[in-house]
Amino acid sequence: MKVKCMGTIIRRNERSWAIVIISEIKVMLNGLGLKIKSAGGESTLSVNKKSMFPDVLLYEDEAQTKILQGWELKMPDVLITDEALIADATRKAKALGLNSFVIWNFTYGKLYIQNKQGFFEEAKVWDGTSHIKSREDVTTYKAEWLPIIKEIVMTVNEYLVNGRIVTSSIVNTISDGLMTELIQRNKELVAENIMIESSKNMQMERRLKVWWNAFHEEYDKDENNMYSAYAKSVLLNWTNRVMFANAIKKYHNCAYAIKDIDYTTSPNDGNNIIEHIVEQGDFYNVFKPLEFNEVIPEDTWIDIVDYNQFLIENNIEKIEQGVLQDILEKTVNTAKREIRGQYATPYRLADILCQITVQDWNKDCADLCAGTGTIAKAIINNKAQRIHRADKAFMTTWMSDKYAYPLQIANIAVTDIHALNIPINMFTTDIFEVETGDKIKIKNPIDGSDIEEIIPQFGTIVSNLPFVEYNKVADDEQEYIAQWREKITNSTGIKFTRKTDLYNYIPFKLYELLVSDE
């Protein structure tokens, strides 16, 4: 039987056996007191493509937050020695941070364990059903292969008890392994799709070139192709939004709507679902869709849905607050690593900059070239340590950037799981356009209502100013540069030439936003 849905074929005659095995393992675990407590994987079994996830997952806890092992299942017509099968199982184990896997084709079963050199090697073979040769035999001899499944589970449990097999960290799995795997699997697919679509739409091509002109230096160490770089940004935009919604849903119930992103939806549906979360609870800078993020192939969308369904099945919202905070922080690190920007500020340096610059932590402080938010995070942390009020720490910290794109990462960076209901003073504007007394709109994270804030005079501004060479200044900033060159000459006598780099002008602009000396 084949069922077609959203262009995807679901092969129930094969995948249904995985669901049977998961159910049987759950039943056999009842009352045994093993280290293995549960089995899962049903939510990512639905599609006829190479899934990101194993067909069966074994867990150390009933809440399914601690993954022990993955199993890859095939029918007897796929040999147990098939190189593609072994490579696929290896790839999935590495993405999940696991040091073992099982492959099973109903004829044989094999356990692989990672050795000290990092290679997976065969540790155990089960051949008690070597007479099963066809798909029909799987049904006929079900009573014979089910006991083998139990043998495998018991053997795997022994390896877990003696320490040969170890549990993976859900923190690294969610925020690093799976995000990296999803990007690597899909970057070129998405890049090709974007290139094809932009060839039909000159407005789209022009928008991409504007983006590339602004951000290409951020990718110099990694990507020299506009389409590949933008594809990576699209994938990060989706993974960050999906991860963040799942992480906060226990504290912001509107985010439970993320479960609606399933195999029946499209990328446009996904954007609409996330927009609904924003309307009810803010985090706009995290959830804002990147332009053209819907221009992705179906296989990529299925991977994004897989990632979402994996987070749902693994009950990320049940993880303790400290671990959730770690996931958010490691997600930011992964995003920065994938972009490999030249100008990302290390947290220790940001912390030092703040401590040598800020005199009064009670006053409003800002980073108006916020980028990915490291300095703003350091400001908030230092304020919280000294004034002992999380609400005031956030309320007196301001951050902005010319581009919305890095503010997604910045918003995740400054998010505190213990302070999700506190509004964040974050806005998108060119630094030369920031004016004291201007009004900005932010969202109330409790109910999504608008809050109007007035930009104050700042006690301190701490920034790692962008290094943009004079001949690479964006066209829309050339007018500001000309105005400030004249203004600086008239007020100070300092004469900047047309070959003066952008960062030289910015301190003069920032100075007029500071509280006047009394």
Coordinates of C-alpha atoms in Angstrom, one line a residue:
M1 CA 0.0 0.0 0.0
K2 CA 1.3 3.5 -0.9
V3 CA -0.2 6.8 0.3
K4 CA 0.7 10.0 -1.4
C5 CA 0.8 13.2 0.7
M6 CA 2.3 16.6 -0.2
G7 CA 4.3 14.9 -3.0
T8 CA 5.9 12.4 -0.5
I9 CA 5.3 8.6 -0.8
I10 CA 4.8 6.8 2.5
R11 CA 5.6 3.1 2.3
R12 CA 3.6 1.5 5.0
N13 CA 4.5 -2.0 4.1
E14 CA 8.1 -1.3 5.2
R15 CA 7.9 1.4 7.8
S16 CA 5.1 -0.2 9.7
W17 CA 7.4 -2.9 10.9
A18 CA 9.5 -0.2 12.7
I19 CA 6.4 0.9 14.6
V20 CA 5.8 -2.8 15.5
I21 CA 9.3 -3.2 16.8
I22 CA 9.1 0.0 18.8
S23 CA 5.8 -1.1 20.4
E24 CA 7.2 -4.6 21.2
I25 CA 10.3 -3.1 22.8
K26 CA 8.2 -0.8 25.0
V27 CA 6.1 -3.8 26.1
M28 CA 9.1 -6.0 26.9
L29 CA 10.8 -3.2 28.9
N30 CA 7.8 -3.1 31.4
G31 CA 8.9 -4.3 34.8
L32 CA 12.4 -5.5 33.7
G33 CA 14.3 -2.7 35.5
L34 CA 16.8 -2.3 32.7
K35 CA 19.0 0.7 32.1
I36 CA 17.0 1.0 28.8
K37 CA 13.7 2.6 29.9
S38 CA 11.9 3.4 26.6
A39 CA 11.9 3.2 22.9
G40 CA 10.7 5.7 20.3
G41 CA 11.3 7.1 16.8
E42 CA 7.7 6.9 15.4
S43 CA 7.5 10.6 14.7
T44 CA 10.3 10.6 12.1
L45 CA 9.4 7.4 10.3
S46 CA 6.9 8.8 7.9
V47 CA 8.8 9.7 4.8
N48 CA 10.3 7.9 1.8
K49 CA 13.8 9.5 1.9
K50 CA 17.0 9.2 3.8
S51 CA 15.9 10.3 7.2
M52 CA 18.2 12.3 9.6
F53 CA 17.2 9.9 12.4
P54 CA 17.5 6.2 13.2
D55 CA 14.3 4.1 12.7
V56 CA 14.3 3.1 16.4
L57 CA 15.7 5.1 19.4
L58 CA 16.4 3.6 22.8
Y59 CA 16.3 5.9 25.9
E60 CA 17.6 5.9 29.4
D61 CA 14.5 7.6 30.7
E62 CA 10.8 7.3 30.2
A63 CA 10.5 11.0 29.4
Q64 CA 12.8 10.3 26.3
T65 CA 15.3 13.0 26.9
K66 CA 18.4 10.8 27.2
I67 CA 19.2 8.9 24.0
L68 CA 21.2 5.6 24.4
Q69 CA 21.2 4.1 20.9
G70 CA 19.7 4.2 17.4
W71 CA 18.7 1.2 15.2
E72 CA 18.6 1.2 11.5
L73 CA 16.0 -1.2 10.0
K74 CA 15.9 -2.7 6.5
M75 CA 13.9 -5.5 4.9
P76 CA 15.7 -8.8 3.9
D77 CA 16.3 -7.7 0.3
V78 CA 18.9 -5.3 1.7
L79 CA 22.0 -7.2 2.8
I80 CA 23.3 -6.7 6.3
T81 CA 26.7 -6.0 4.8
D82 CA 25.4 -3.3 2.6
E83 CA 27.9 -0.4 2.7
A84 CA 25.3 2.3 2.3
L85 CA 23.3 0.9 5.2
I86 CA 26.3 0.8 7.5
A87 CA 27.5 4.3 6.4
D88 CA 24.0 5.7 7.0
A89 CA 23.8 4.2 10.5
T90 CA 27.2 5.5 11.2
R91 CA 26.3 9.0 10.1
K92 CA 23.2 9.1 12.2
A93 CA 25.0 7.8 15.3
K94 CA 27.7 10.6 15.0
A95 CA 25.0 13.3 14.5
L96 CA 23.3 12.1 17.7
G97 CA 26.6 11.9 19.6
L98 CA 26.2 8.1 20.1
N99 CA 29.0 5.6 20.2
S100 CA 27.0 2.6 19.0
F101 CA 24.2 1.5 16.7
V102 CA 22.3 -1.7 15.7
I103 CA 21.4 -2.7 12.1
W104 CA 18.6 -5.2 11.5
N105 CA 17.2 -6.7 8.3
F106 CA 15.1 -9.5 9.9
T107 CA 17.7 -12.0 8.6
Y108 CA 20.6 -10.8 10.7
G109 CA 21.2 -8.2 13.4
K110 CA 24.6 -6.5 14.1
L111 CA 25.8 -4.3 16.9
Y112 CA 28.5 -1.8 16.1
I113 CA 30.5 0.1 18.8
Q114 CA 32.9 3.0 18.2
N115 CA 36.6 2.1 19.0
K116 CA 39.2 4.4 20.6
Q117 CA 40.3 5.5 17.1
G118 CA 36.7 6.7 16.4
F119 CA 35.8 4.0 14.0
F120 CA 32.6 1.9 14.3
E121 CA 33.4 -1.9 14.4
E122 CA 31.3 -5.0 14.6
A123 CA 30.8 -6.2 18.2
K124 CA 28.0 -8.8 18.0
V125 CA 26.0 -10.7 15.4
W126 CA 22.6 -12.3 15.6
D127 CA 21.9 -15.0 13.0
G128 CA 19.0 -17.0 14.5
T129 CA 16.7 -16.0 11.7
S130 CA 19.0 -16.5 8.8
H131 CA 16.3 -18.4 7.0
I132 CA 14.2 -15.2 6.5
K133 CA 14.9 -14.2 2.9
S134 CA 11.9 -12.1 1.7
R135 CA 9.4 -9.5 2.8
E136 CA 6.7 -12.2 3.0
D137 CA 9.0 -14.2 5.4
V138 CA 9.0 -11.2 7.8
T139 CA 5.3 -11.7 8.3
T140 CA 5.4 -15.5 8.3
Y141 CA 8.2 -15.8 10.8
K142 CA 7.3 -12.9 13.1
A143 CA 7.1 -15.2 16.1
E144 CA 10.7 -16.3 15.5
W145 CA 12.3 -12.9 15.0
L146 CA 10.6 -11.1 17.9
P147 CA 12.6 -13.1 20.5
I148 CA 15.8 -12.0 18.7
I149 CA 14.8 -8.4 19.1
K150 CA 14.5 -9.1 22.9
E151 CA 18.0 -10.7 22.8
I152 CA 19.4 -7.6 21.1
V153 CA 17.8 -5.3 23.7
M154 CA 19.2 -7.4 26.6
T155 CA 22.7 -7.5 25.1
V156 CA 22.7 -3.8 24.4
N157 CA 21.6 -3.2 28.0
E158 CA 24.7 -5.3 29.2
Y159 CA 27.0 -3.1 27.2
L160 CA 25.3 0.0 28.7
V161 CA 25.8 -1.3 32.2
N162 CA 29.5 -2.1 31.7
G163 CA 30.1 1.3 30.1
R164 CA 31.0 0.2 26.6
I165 CA 28.0 2.1 25.3
V166 CA 27.3 5.6 26.6
T167 CA 24.4 8.1 26.6
S168 CA 24.6 11.1 24.4
S169 CA 24.2 14.7 25.8
I170 CA 20.8 16.1 24.6
V171 CA 22.4 19.5 24.8
N172 CA 25.1 18.8 22.1
T173 CA 22.7 16.6 20.1
I174 CA 20.1 19.3 19.7
S175 CA 22.2 22.4 19.5
D176 CA 25.2 21.1 17.6
G177 CA 25.1 17.6 16.0
L178 CA 21.7 17.8 14.4
M179 CA 21.9 21.4 13.4
T180 CA 25.3 20.8 11.7
E181 CA 24.0 17.6 10.1
L182 CA 20.9 19.3 8.7
I183 CA 23.0 22.2 7.2
Q184 CA 25.5 19.9 5.7
R185 CA 22.9 17.6 4.2
N186 CA 20.9 20.4 2.6
K187 CA 23.1 23.4 1.9
E188 CA 23.8 22.7 -1.7
L189 CA 20.3 21.5 -2.4
V190 CA 18.9 24.8 -1.1
A191 CA 21.6 26.8 -2.9
E192 CA 20.7 25.2 -6.2
N193 CA 17.0 25.8 -5.5
I194 CA 17.6 29.5 -4.7
M195 CA 19.7 29.9 -7.8
I196 CA 17.0 28.4 -10.0
E197 CA 14.3 30.5 -8.5
S198 CA 16.3 33.7 -8.7
S199 CA 16.9 33.1 -12.4
K200 CA 13.2 33.5 -12.8
N201 CA 12.9 36.5 -10.6
M202 CA 15.2 39.5 -11.0
Q203 CA 13.9 41.2 -8.0
M204 CA 14.9 38.2 -5.9
E205 CA 18.4 38.2 -7.5
R206 CA 18.8 41.9 -6.7
R207 CA 17.7 41.4 -3.1
L208 CA 20.2 38.5 -2.7
K209 CA 23.0 40.7 -4.1
V210 CA 22.2 43.5 -1.6
W211 CA 22.4 40.9 1.2
W212 CA 25.7 39.4 -0.1
N213 CA 27.2 42.9 -0.4
A214 CA 26.5 43.5 3.3
F215 CA 27.5 40.1 4.6
H216 CA 30.0 38.5 2.2
E217 CA 32.9 39.3 4.5
E218 CA 31.3 37.3 7.3
Y219 CA 31.6 34.2 5.0
D220 CA 35.1 34.8 3.6
K221 CA 36.5 32.0 5.7
D222 CA 33.8 29.6 4.6
E223 CA 31.7 30.4 1.6
N224 CA 32.6 32.4 -1.5
N225 CA 29.4 31.6 -3.3
M226 CA 26.4 33.9 -2.6
Y227 CA 23.8 31.1 -3.1
S228 CA 25.6 28.6 -0.7
A229 CA 26.0 31.3 1.9
Y230 CA 22.4 32.4 1.7
A231 CA 21.3 28.7 1.8
K232 CA 23.2 28.3 5.1
S233 CA 21.5 31.4 6.5
V234 CA 18.1 30.0 5.5
L235 CA 18.8 26.7 7.2
L236 CA 20.0 28.4 10.3
N237 CA 16.9 30.6 10.3
W238 CA 14.6 27.5 10.3
T239 CA 16.6 25.5 12.8
N240 CA 16.9 28.4 15.3
R241 CA 13.2 29.1 15.1
V242 CA 12.1 25.5 15.5
M243 CA 14.6 24.8 18.4
F244 CA 13.7 28.1 20.2
A245 CA 9.9 27.4 20.0
N246 CA 10.3 23.9 21.4
A247 CA 12.6 25.2 24.2
I248 CA 10.3 27.9 25.5
K249 CA 6.9 26.2 25.1
K250 CA 6.7 25.1 28.7
Y251 CA 7.0 28.7 29.8
H252 CA 5.2 30.3 26.8
N253 CA 2.3 28.0 26.0
C254 CA 1.6 29.7 22.6
A255 CA 4.8 28.1 21.4
Y256 CA 3.1 24.6 21.6
A257 CA 1.7 25.5 18.2
I258 CA 5.1 24.5 16.8
K259 CA 3.8 20.9 16.9
D260 CA 1.6 21.9 13.9
I261 CA 4.7 21.9 11.7
D262 CA 4.4 18.3 10.4
Y263 CA 4.6 16.4 7.2
T264 CA 1.2 17.8 5.9
T265 CA 2.6 21.4 6.0
S266 CA 4.6 23.5 3.6
P267 CA 7.3 26.1 4.4
N268 CA 4.7 28.9 4.0
D269 CA 2.5 27.1 6.4
G270 CA 5.5 26.8 8.8
N271 CA 6.1 30.6 8.6
N272 CA 2.4 31.2 9.3
I273 CA 2.4 28.9 12.3
I274 CA 5.5 30.7 13.8
E275 CA 3.9 34.1 13.0
H276 CA 0.9 33.1 15.1
I277 CA 3.3 32.3 18.0
V278 CA 4.8 35.8 17.6
E279 CA 1.4 37.4 17.7
Q280 CA 0.7 35.8 21.1
G281 CA 4.0 36.0 22.7
D282 CA 6.8 38.1 21.1
F283 CA 10.4 36.9 20.4
Y284 CA 10.0 38.6 17.0
N285 CA 13.7 38.9 16.4
V286 CA 14.1 35.1 16.9
F287 CA 11.0 34.1 14.9
K288 CA 11.3 36.6 12.0
P289 CA 11.5 34.7 8.8
L290 CA 14.5 35.3 6.6
E291 CA 13.5 36.6 3.2
F292 CA 13.0 33.7 0.7
N293 CA 13.2 31.1 3.4
E294 CA 10.3 29.3 1.8
V295 CA 12.3 28.7 -1.4
I296 CA 13.6 25.3 -0.3
P297 CA 13.2 21.8 -1.9
E298 CA 10.8 19.3 -0.5
D299 CA 13.5 17.0 0.9
T300 CA 14.9 19.9 2.9
W301 CA 11.5 20.8 4.3
I302 CA 11.1 17.2 5.4
D303 CA 14.4 17.4 7.2
I304 CA 13.2 20.5 9.0
V305 CA 10.0 18.8 9.9
D306 CA 12.0 15.7 11.1
Y307 CA 14.1 18.0 13.3
N308 CA 10.9 19.6 14.8
Q309 CA 9.2 16.2 15.3
F310 CA 12.4 14.9 17.0
L311 CA 12.4 17.8 19.5
I312 CA 8.7 17.2 20.2
E313 CA 9.1 13.4 20.6
N314 CA 12.1 13.9 22.9
N315 CA 10.1 16.3 25.2
I316 CA 12.6 19.1 25.2
E317 CA 10.3 21.2 27.3
K318 CA 10.7 18.7 30.2
I319 CA 14.4 19.3 30.4
E320 CA 15.5 21.3 33.5
Q321 CA 16.0 25.0 33.1
G322 CA 19.8 24.9 33.4
V323 CA 20.1 22.4 30.6
L324 CA 17.7 24.4 28.4
Q325 CA 19.9 27.5 29.0
D326 CA 22.9 25.4 27.9
I327 CA 21.0 24.4 24.7
L328 CA 20.3 28.0 23.9
E329 CA 24.0 29.0 24.5
K330 CA 25.4 26.2 22.4
T331 CA 22.9 26.9 19.6
V332 CA 24.4 30.4 19.4
N333 CA 27.9 29.0 19.3
T334 CA 26.9 26.6 16.5
A335 CA 25.3 29.4 14.5
K336 CA 28.4 31.6 14.9
R337 CA 30.6 28.7 13.9
E338 CA 28.6 28.0 10.8
I339 CA 28.7 31.6 9.7
R340 CA 32.4 31.9 10.8
G341 CA 32.2 35.7 11.0
Q342 CA 35.4 37.5 11.4
Y343 CA 34.0 40.0 13.9
A344 CA 32.3 37.8 16.5
T345 CA 33.4 38.9 20.0
P346 CA 34.5 36.2 22.4
Y347 CA 32.4 36.4 25.6
R348 CA 35.5 36.8 27.9
L349 CA 36.6 39.8 25.8
A350 CA 33.0 41.2 25.9
D351 CA 32.9 40.8 29.7
I352 CA 36.2 42.7 30.1
L353 CA 35.1 45.5 27.7
C354 CA 32.0 46.0 29.8
Q355 CA 33.8 46.0 33.1
I356 CA 36.4 48.5 32.1
T357 CA 33.8 50.8 30.4
V358 CA 30.7 50.8 32.5
Q359 CA 30.8 53.0 35.6
D360 CA 27.2 52.9 36.8
W361 CA 25.4 49.6 36.1
N362 CA 22.1 51.2 37.1
K363 CA 22.1 53.5 34.0
D364 CA 21.0 52.5 30.5
C365 CA 23.7 50.7 28.6
A366 CA 23.7 49.8 24.9
D367 CA 25.4 48.0 22.1
L368 CA 24.2 49.6 18.9
C369 CA 26.3 47.3 16.7
A370 CA 25.0 44.2 18.5
G371 CA 25.7 41.6 15.9
T372 CA 25.2 38.2 17.5
G373 CA 24.7 39.7 21.0
T374 CA 27.8 38.8 23.0
I375 CA 28.4 42.2 24.4
A376 CA 24.7 42.8 25.2
K377 CA 24.7 39.4 27.1
A378 CA 27.8 40.5 29.0
I379 CA 26.1 43.8 30.0
I380 CA 22.9 42.0 31.2
N381 CA 24.9 39.4 33.2
N382 CA 27.0 42.1 34.9
K383 CA 24.0 44.2 35.7
A384 CA 22.2 41.2 37.1
Q385 CA 25.1 40.3 39.4
R386 CA 25.3 43.8 40.8
I387 CA 21.8 45.1 41.0
H388 CA 20.2 41.7 41.7
R389 CA 17.1 42.4 39.6
A390 CA 16.7 40.6 36.3
D391 CA 13.9 42.9 35.2
K392 CA 16.0 46.0 35.6
A393 CA 19.0 44.4 34.0
F394 CA 17.0 43.7 30.8
M395 CA 15.0 47.0 31.0
T396 CA 18.2 49.1 31.1
T397 CA 20.0 47.2 28.3
W398 CA 19.5 48.2 24.7
M399 CA 20.7 46.6 21.5
S400 CA 20.3 47.2 17.8
D401 CA 21.9 46.4 14.5
K402 CA 21.5 47.6 11.0
Y403 CA 20.4 44.1 9.9
A404 CA 17.7 41.9 11.4
Y405 CA 19.6 38.8 10.3
P406 CA 22.2 38.7 13.2
L407 CA 19.6 39.8 15.7
Q408 CA 18.0 36.4 15.6
I409 CA 21.1 34.9 17.1
A410 CA 21.5 37.9 19.4
N411 CA 18.0 37.4 20.8
I412 CA 18.7 33.7 21.5
A413 CA 22.0 34.7 23.1
V414 CA 20.5 37.1 25.6
T415 CA 17.5 34.9 26.4
D416 CA 17.3 33.8 30.0
I417 CA 15.0 30.8 30.6
H418 CA 14.4 32.3 34.1
A419 CA 13.3 35.6 32.7
L420 CA 11.3 34.9 29.6
N421 CA 8.5 37.2 30.5
I422 CA 10.7 40.3 30.5
P423 CA 10.6 42.5 27.3
I424 CA 13.9 42.9 25.5
N425 CA 14.9 46.4 24.1
M426 CA 16.0 45.2 20.7
F427 CA 15.5 46.9 17.4
T428 CA 16.7 47.1 13.8
T429 CA 18.2 50.4 12.6
D430 CA 21.3 51.8 11.1
I431 CA 23.6 53.2 13.9
F432 CA 23.7 56.6 12.2
E433 CA 19.8 56.8 12.5
V434 CA 19.6 56.1 16.2
E435 CA 18.4 59.3 18.0
T436 CA 17.7 60.0 21.7
G437 CA 13.9 60.4 22.2
D438 CA 12.9 58.3 19.2
K439 CA 10.2 55.8 19.8
I440 CA 10.6 52.1 19.1
K441 CA 8.0 49.3 19.3
I442 CA 8.8 46.0 21.1
K443 CA 6.5 43.2 22.1
N444 CA 5.2 42.1 25.5
P445 CA 6.3 38.4 25.7
I446 CA 3.4 37.6 27.9
D447 CA 0.6 38.4 25.5
G448 CA 2.2 39.7 22.4
S449 CA 0.8 43.2 22.8
D450 CA 2.9 46.2 21.6
I451 CA 5.0 48.2 24.0
E452 CA 6.3 51.6 23.0
E453 CA 9.7 52.6 24.4
I454 CA 11.7 55.8 24.1
I455 CA 15.4 55.6 23.3
P456 CA 17.1 57.2 26.3
Q457 CA 20.4 58.9 26.7
F458 CA 22.8 56.2 27.6
G459 CA 25.2 56.0 30.5
T460 CA 27.5 53.8 28.5
I461 CA 27.7 52.4 25.0
V462 CA 29.9 49.3 24.6
S463 CA 30.5 48.0 21.1
N464 CA 33.0 46.0 19.0
L465 CA 32.7 48.4 16.0
P466 CA 32.3 46.9 12.6
F467 CA 35.5 47.1 10.5
V468 CA 34.3 48.1 7.1
E469 CA 37.0 49.5 4.7
Y470 CA 36.3 52.9 3.1
N471 CA 35.8 51.4 -0.3
K472 CA 33.3 48.8 0.9
V473 CA 30.9 51.1 2.7
A474 CA 27.4 50.5 1.6
D475 CA 25.8 53.0 -0.7
D476 CA 23.0 53.8 1.8
E477 CA 25.7 54.9 4.3
Q478 CA 27.7 57.1 2.0
E479 CA 25.5 60.1 2.7
Y480 CA 25.9 59.7 6.5
I481 CA 29.7 59.5 6.0
A482 CA 29.7 62.7 4.0
Q483 CA 27.6 64.5 6.7
W484 CA 29.7 63.3 9.6
R485 CA 33.0 64.1 7.8
E486 CA 31.9 67.8 7.5
K487 CA 30.5 67.8 11.1
I488 CA 33.7 66.4 12.6
T489 CA 35.8 68.9 10.8
N490 CA 33.7 71.8 11.9
S491 CA 33.5 70.7 15.6
T492 CA 37.0 69.3 16.2
G493 CA 39.2 70.4 13.3
I494 CA 39.9 66.7 12.5
K495 CA 39.9 66.1 8.8
F496 CA 38.9 62.7 7.6
T497 CA 39.7 61.8 4.0
R498 CA 37.5 59.8 1.7
K499 CA 39.8 56.9 2.5
T500 CA 38.9 56.8 6.2
D501 CA 37.3 53.5 7.2
L502 CA 33.7 53.4 8.6
Y503 CA 34.5 52.7 12.3
N504 CA 36.3 56.0 12.7
Y505 CA 33.1 57.9 12.2
I506 CA 30.9 55.8 14.6
P507 CA 32.4 57.0 18.0
F508 CA 31.4 60.6 17.1
K509 CA 27.8 59.5 16.5
L510 CA 27.7 57.4 19.7
Y511 CA 29.1 60.3 21.7
E512 CA 26.0 62.4 21.1
L513 CA 23.8 59.6 22.4
L514 CA 25.5 59.6 25.8
V515 CA 24.3 61.3 29.0
S516 CA 25.9 64.8 29.1
D517 CA 28.6 65.4 31.8
E518 CA 27.1 67.1 34.8

